[in-house]
Amino acid sequence: MTDNKTVLLLMLILLQSCNFAVTEPNTSKTYSNVRNIAAMKDVMWQGELYGKINIDTIKNRKGLYGLGPKAFLDGEILINNGKTYLSKVKTDSTMAVEQINSVEAPFFVYANVNEWEQIQLPDSVKSIKSLEKYLDSKTKDKKRPFAFKLVGKIENGIIHIQNLPKGVKVSSPKEAHQGQVNYSLENEEVEIVGFFSTEHQGIFTHHDSFLHMHLITKSLDKMGHLDKVSFSKMTLFLPKS
């Protein structure tokens, strides 16, 4: 009888631990070399604007690249080779960009890349859509998702910075983009950090794209989410297989 009671007790403990494992929230996922925290769709549709990661908790800064919005959607975050930048709206035509250590994001994607394969971007690749097609065809046999970089000159482009008014509730992408400010760029030397995935729309790319990219100028005075671009002479950096 004692043995039966012991077995029954052990089974109850096992069932309780299994239930805990199922219900425990998990907002962090790893796919090959890329890690994402939470999801864009939860911010846009569920109004989860609060910070789910503080960037300074990412301990391995070597070759670290990442991007996402600032918590409560009042800025944009970029990690470029271990350095974290935050951009915020000042006026409809000016912004503030600073290098910081600590900032929170409601969703974030990042990866460590220390070895790159360099490719001259073909002249035929001029826009975000053509870049998406080129990356898709170029990386069929590579790990996905992946981080990438573009370095060089753009003819023109548009970046935005989220600038949601304080206290606004969000339940749709339209509401989430209230206050957003767009900035035009012309003939700028830039670096672009991006993430490519065909399987993470609504997680760390928008629902209609395989790409999420943030651009920072060589002068470090402009940075934001890249919405539109016309590439000039650019070098593409892909992670070495």
CSV table of C-alpha atoms in Angstrom, one decimal:
chain,number,residue,atom,x,y,z
A,1,MET,CA,0.0,0.0,0.0
A,2,THR,CA,2.8,2.4,0.9
A,3,ASP,CA,4.5,1.7,-2.5
A,4,ASN,CA,1.2,2.5,-4.3
A,5,LYS,CA,0.8,5.8,-2.4
A,6,THR,CA,4.4,6.7,-3.3
A,7,VAL,CA,3.9,6.0,-6.9
A,8,LEU,CA,0.6,8.0,-6.9
A,9,LEU,CA,2.4,10.9,-5.2
A,10,LEU,CA,5.2,10.9,-7.8
A,11,MET,CA,2.6,10.8,-10.6
A,12,LEU,CA,0.8,13.9,-9.2
A,13,ILE,CA,4.1,15.8,-8.9
A,14,LEU,CA,5.0,14.9,-12.5
A,15,LEU,CA,1.6,16.1,-13.8
A,16,GLN,CA,1.9,19.4,-11.9
A,17,SER,CA,5.4,20.0,-13.4
A,18,CYS,CA,4.1,19.2,-16.9
A,19,ASN,CA,1.2,21.6,-16.5
A,20,PHE,CA,3.6,24.3,-15.3
A,21,ALA,CA,5.8,23.8,-18.3
A,22,VAL,CA,2.9,24.2,-20.7
A,23,THR,CA,1.5,27.4,-19.1
A,24,GLU,CA,4.8,29.1,-18.4
A,25,PRO,CA,5.0,32.2,-20.7
A,26,ASN,CA,7.9,32.0,-23.2
A,27,THR,CA,8.6,35.2,-25.2
A,28,SER,CA,12.1,34.3,-26.3
A,29,LYS,CA,12.9,32.1,-29.3
A,30,THR,CA,16.0,31.1,-31.1
A,31,TYR,CA,16.1,30.2,-34.8
A,32,SER,CA,19.6,29.2,-36.0
A,33,ASN,CA,21.7,32.2,-35.1
A,34,VAL,CA,18.8,34.7,-34.7
A,35,ARG,CA,16.9,35.3,-31.5
A,36,ASN,CA,13.7,37.2,-31.1
A,37,ILE,CA,11.9,38.6,-28.0
A,38,ALA,CA,8.1,38.8,-28.1
A,39,ALA,CA,6.3,39.7,-31.4
A,40,MET,CA,5.4,42.7,-33.4
A,41,LYS,CA,1.8,41.6,-33.7
A,42,ASP,CA,1.4,41.6,-29.9
A,43,VAL,CA,2.4,45.2,-29.9
A,44,MET,CA,0.3,46.2,-32.9
A,45,TRP,CA,-2.9,44.3,-32.1
A,46,GLN,CA,-2.8,43.6,-28.4
A,47,GLY,CA,-1.3,46.9,-27.3
A,48,GLU,CA,1.6,45.3,-25.4
A,49,LEU,CA,3.7,48.4,-25.5
A,50,TYR,CA,5.7,47.9,-22.4
A,51,GLY,CA,9.4,46.7,-22.4
A,52,LYS,CA,9.9,43.0,-22.6
A,53,ILE,CA,13.7,43.2,-22.9
A,54,ASN,CA,16.3,45.7,-21.6
A,55,ILE,CA,19.0,45.8,-24.3
A,56,ASP,CA,21.8,45.8,-21.7
A,57,THR,CA,20.8,42.3,-20.6
A,58,ILE,CA,22.2,40.9,-23.9
A,59,LYS,CA,25.6,40.0,-22.5
A,60,ASN,CA,27.5,38.9,-25.7
A,61,ARG,CA,28.2,42.2,-27.4
A,62,LYS,CA,30.8,40.8,-29.9
A,63,GLY,CA,29.4,41.2,-33.4
A,64,LEU,CA,26.0,42.0,-32.0
A,65,TYR,CA,23.3,43.3,-34.4
A,66,GLY,CA,19.7,44.0,-33.5
A,67,LEU,CA,16.7,46.2,-34.0
A,68,GLY,CA,13.2,47.1,-32.7
A,69,PRO,CA,11.2,50.0,-31.4
A,70,LYS,CA,11.6,51.6,-28.0
A,71,ALA,CA,9.1,50.6,-25.3
A,72,PHE,CA,5.8,52.6,-25.6
A,73,LEU,CA,6.7,53.3,-29.2
A,74,ASP,CA,8.5,56.6,-28.8
A,75,GLY,CA,11.7,55.8,-30.5
A,76,GLU,CA,13.7,53.4,-32.6
A,77,ILE,CA,16.6,51.1,-31.5
A,78,LEU,CA,19.5,49.8,-33.5
A,79,ILE,CA,22.5,47.7,-32.4
A,80,ASN,CA,25.3,47.9,-34.9
A,81,ASN,CA,28.4,45.8,-34.1
A,82,GLY,CA,27.8,45.9,-30.4
A,83,LYS,CA,26.9,49.6,-30.1
A,84,THR,CA,23.3,50.6,-29.3
A,85,TYR,CA,21.7,53.7,-30.8
A,86,LEU,CA,18.4,55.3,-29.9
A,87,SER,CA,16.6,57.8,-32.2
A,88,LYS,CA,13.8,60.0,-31.0
A,89,VAL,CA,11.6,62.7,-32.7
A,90,LYS,CA,12.5,66.3,-32.0
A,91,THR,CA,10.4,68.0,-34.7
A,92,ASP,CA,8.9,67.0,-38.0
A,93,SER,CA,12.3,67.7,-39.7
A,94,THR,CA,14.8,66.9,-36.9
A,95,MET,CA,15.7,64.0,-34.7
A,96,ALA,CA,18.0,63.1,-31.9
A,97,VAL,CA,20.3,60.1,-32.1
A,98,GLU,CA,22.4,58.9,-29.2
A,99,GLN,CA,24.6,56.0,-28.3
A,100,ILE,CA,23.3,54.4,-25.1
A,101,ASN,CA,23.6,51.3,-23.0
A,102,SER,CA,20.2,50.7,-21.4
A,103,VAL,CA,16.8,50.9,-23.2
A,104,GLU,CA,13.7,48.7,-23.3
A,105,ALA,CA,11.9,47.3,-26.3
A,106,PRO,CA,8.4,45.7,-26.6
A,107,PHE,CA,9.8,43.3,-29.2
A,108,PHE,CA,13.3,42.8,-30.5
A,109,VAL,CA,15.4,40.7,-32.9
A,110,TYR,CA,19.1,40.2,-32.7
A,111,ALA,CA,22.0,38.0,-33.7
A,112,ASN,CA,25.8,37.8,-33.2
A,113,VAL,CA,27.8,37.7,-36.5
A,114,ASN,CA,31.5,37.8,-36.5
A,115,GLU,CA,32.4,36.6,-40.0
A,116,TRP,CA,30.8,38.1,-43.1
A,117,GLU,CA,30.8,37.3,-46.8
A,118,GLN,CA,31.0,40.5,-48.8
A,119,ILE,CA,29.1,40.9,-52.1
A,120,GLN,CA,28.8,43.9,-54.3
A,121,LEU,CA,25.0,44.6,-54.6
A,122,PRO,CA,24.0,44.3,-58.2
A,123,ASP,CA,23.0,47.5,-60.0
A,124,SER,CA,19.6,45.9,-60.7
A,125,VAL,CA,18.8,45.8,-57.0
A,126,LYS,CA,17.5,49.3,-56.3
A,127,SER,CA,14.5,49.0,-54.0
A,128,ILE,CA,13.5,47.2,-50.9
A,129,LYS,CA,11.3,44.8,-52.9
A,130,SER,CA,14.2,43.9,-55.3
A,131,LEU,CA,16.5,43.5,-52.4
A,132,GLU,CA,14.0,41.0,-50.8
A,133,LYS,CA,13.9,39.0,-54.0
A,134,TYR,CA,17.6,39.0,-54.4
A,135,LEU,CA,18.2,37.9,-50.8
A,136,ASP,CA,15.6,35.2,-51.2
A,137,SER,CA,17.3,33.7,-54.3
A,138,LYS,CA,20.8,34.2,-53.0
A,139,THR,CA,20.3,32.4,-49.7
A,140,LYS,CA,18.2,29.3,-50.6
A,141,ASP,CA,20.9,27.0,-49.2
A,142,LYS,CA,21.8,29.2,-46.1
A,143,LYS,CA,20.5,29.2,-42.6
A,144,ARG,CA,17.3,31.2,-42.2
A,145,PRO,CA,16.4,33.6,-40.7
A,146,PHE,CA,19.6,35.7,-40.7
A,147,ALA,CA,21.0,39.1,-40.1
A,148,PHE,CA,22.7,41.1,-42.9
A,149,LYS,CA,24.3,44.5,-43.5
A,150,LEU,CA,24.4,47.0,-46.3
A,151,VAL,CA,27.2,49.6,-46.4
A,152,GLY,CA,27.5,52.4,-49.0
A,153,LYS,CA,25.6,55.2,-50.6
A,154,ILE,CA,21.9,55.6,-51.2
A,155,GLU,CA,20.4,58.0,-53.8
A,156,ASN,CA,17.4,58.7,-51.6
A,157,GLY,CA,15.2,57.1,-48.9
A,158,ILE,CA,12.6,57.4,-46.2
A,159,ILE,CA,13.0,56.3,-42.6
A,160,HIS,CA,10.5,56.7,-39.8
A,161,ILE,CA,10.6,57.0,-36.0
A,162,GLN,CA,7.7,55.9,-33.9
A,163,ASN,CA,6.4,58.8,-31.7
A,164,LEU,CA,3.3,57.5,-30.0
A,165,PRO,CA,1.7,60.1,-27.7
A,166,LYS,CA,1.9,59.2,-24.0
A,167,GLY,CA,-1.1,57.3,-22.7
A,168,VAL,CA,-2.5,56.2,-26.0
A,169,LYS,CA,-4.0,52.7,-26.1
A,170,VAL,CA,-3.2,50.6,-29.1
A,171,SER,CA,-5.4,47.8,-30.7
A,172,SER,CA,-4.4,48.1,-34.4
A,173,PRO,CA,-1.4,48.9,-36.6
A,174,LYS,CA,-3.1,52.2,-37.5
A,175,GLU,CA,-3.3,53.2,-33.9
A,176,ALA,CA,0.2,52.1,-33.2
A,177,HIS,CA,1.6,54.4,-35.9
A,178,GLN,CA,0.0,57.5,-34.4
A,179,GLY,CA,2.6,60.3,-34.2
A,180,GLN,CA,5.0,58.5,-36.4
A,181,VAL,CA,7.3,60.9,-38.2
A,182,ASN,CA,8.9,60.2,-41.6
A,183,TYR,CA,12.3,61.7,-42.6
A,184,SER,CA,13.6,62.0,-46.2
A,185,LEU,CA,17.3,61.2,-47.0
A,186,GLU,CA,19.3,62.1,-50.1
A,187,ASN,CA,22.8,61.1,-51.2
A,188,GLU,CA,23.8,59.8,-47.8
A,189,GLU,CA,26.5,57.4,-46.9
A,190,VAL,CA,24.8,54.8,-44.6
A,191,GLU,CA,24.9,51.5,-42.9
A,192,ILE,CA,21.7,49.4,-42.9
A,193,VAL,CA,21.2,46.5,-40.5
A,194,GLY,CA,18.5,44.1,-41.5
A,195,PHE,CA,16.9,40.7,-40.7
A,196,PHE,CA,15.5,38.4,-43.4
A,197,SER,CA,12.9,35.6,-42.8
A,198,THR,CA,10.2,34.0,-44.8
A,199,GLU,CA,8.5,32.6,-41.7
A,200,HIS,CA,8.3,35.5,-39.2
A,201,GLN,CA,5.9,38.0,-40.7
A,202,GLY,CA,4.1,39.6,-37.7
A,203,ILE,CA,6.9,38.4,-35.4
A,204,PHE,CA,9.9,40.6,-36.4
A,205,THR,CA,9.0,41.6,-40.0
A,206,HIS,CA,5.8,43.3,-41.1
A,207,HIS,CA,2.9,41.1,-42.4
A,208,ASP,CA,3.7,42.0,-46.1
A,209,SER,CA,7.5,41.7,-46.0
A,210,PHE,CA,10.4,39.3,-45.4
A,211,LEU,CA,12.6,42.2,-44.3
A,212,HIS,CA,13.0,44.5,-41.3
A,213,MET,CA,15.8,47.1,-41.6
A,214,HIS,CA,17.0,50.1,-39.7
A,215,LEU,CA,19.3,52.6,-41.3
A,216,ILE,CA,21.9,54.9,-39.7
A,217,THR,CA,23.9,57.5,-41.5
A,218,LYS,CA,27.7,57.5,-41.5
A,219,SER,CA,27.6,60.8,-39.6
A,220,LEU,CA,25.5,59.0,-36.9
A,221,ASP,CA,23.0,61.9,-36.8
A,222,LYS,CA,20.0,60.1,-38.5
A,223,MET,CA,18.6,56.7,-37.7
A,224,GLY,CA,15.3,54.9,-38.1
A,225,HIS,CA,13.2,52.2,-39.6
A,226,LEU,CA,13.8,52.0,-43.4
A,227,ASP,CA,10.5,52.3,-45.4
A,228,LYS,CA,11.7,53.2,-48.9
A,229,VAL,CA,15.1,53.5,-50.6
A,230,SER,CA,16.9,53.8,-53.9
A,231,PHE,CA,20.3,52.1,-53.6
A,232,SER,CA,23.4,53.5,-55.2
A,233,LYS,CA,26.7,51.7,-54.7
A,234,MET,CA,26.3,49.3,-51.8
A,235,THR,CA,28.2,46.3,-50.4
A,236,LEU,CA,26.1,43.5,-49.0
A,237,PHE,CA,27.3,41.6,-46.0
A,238,LEU,CA,25.9,38.1,-45.4
A,239,PRO,CA,26.9,35.8,-42.5
A,240,LYS,CA,29.5,33.2,-43.5
A,241,SER,CA,28.0,29.7,-43.6
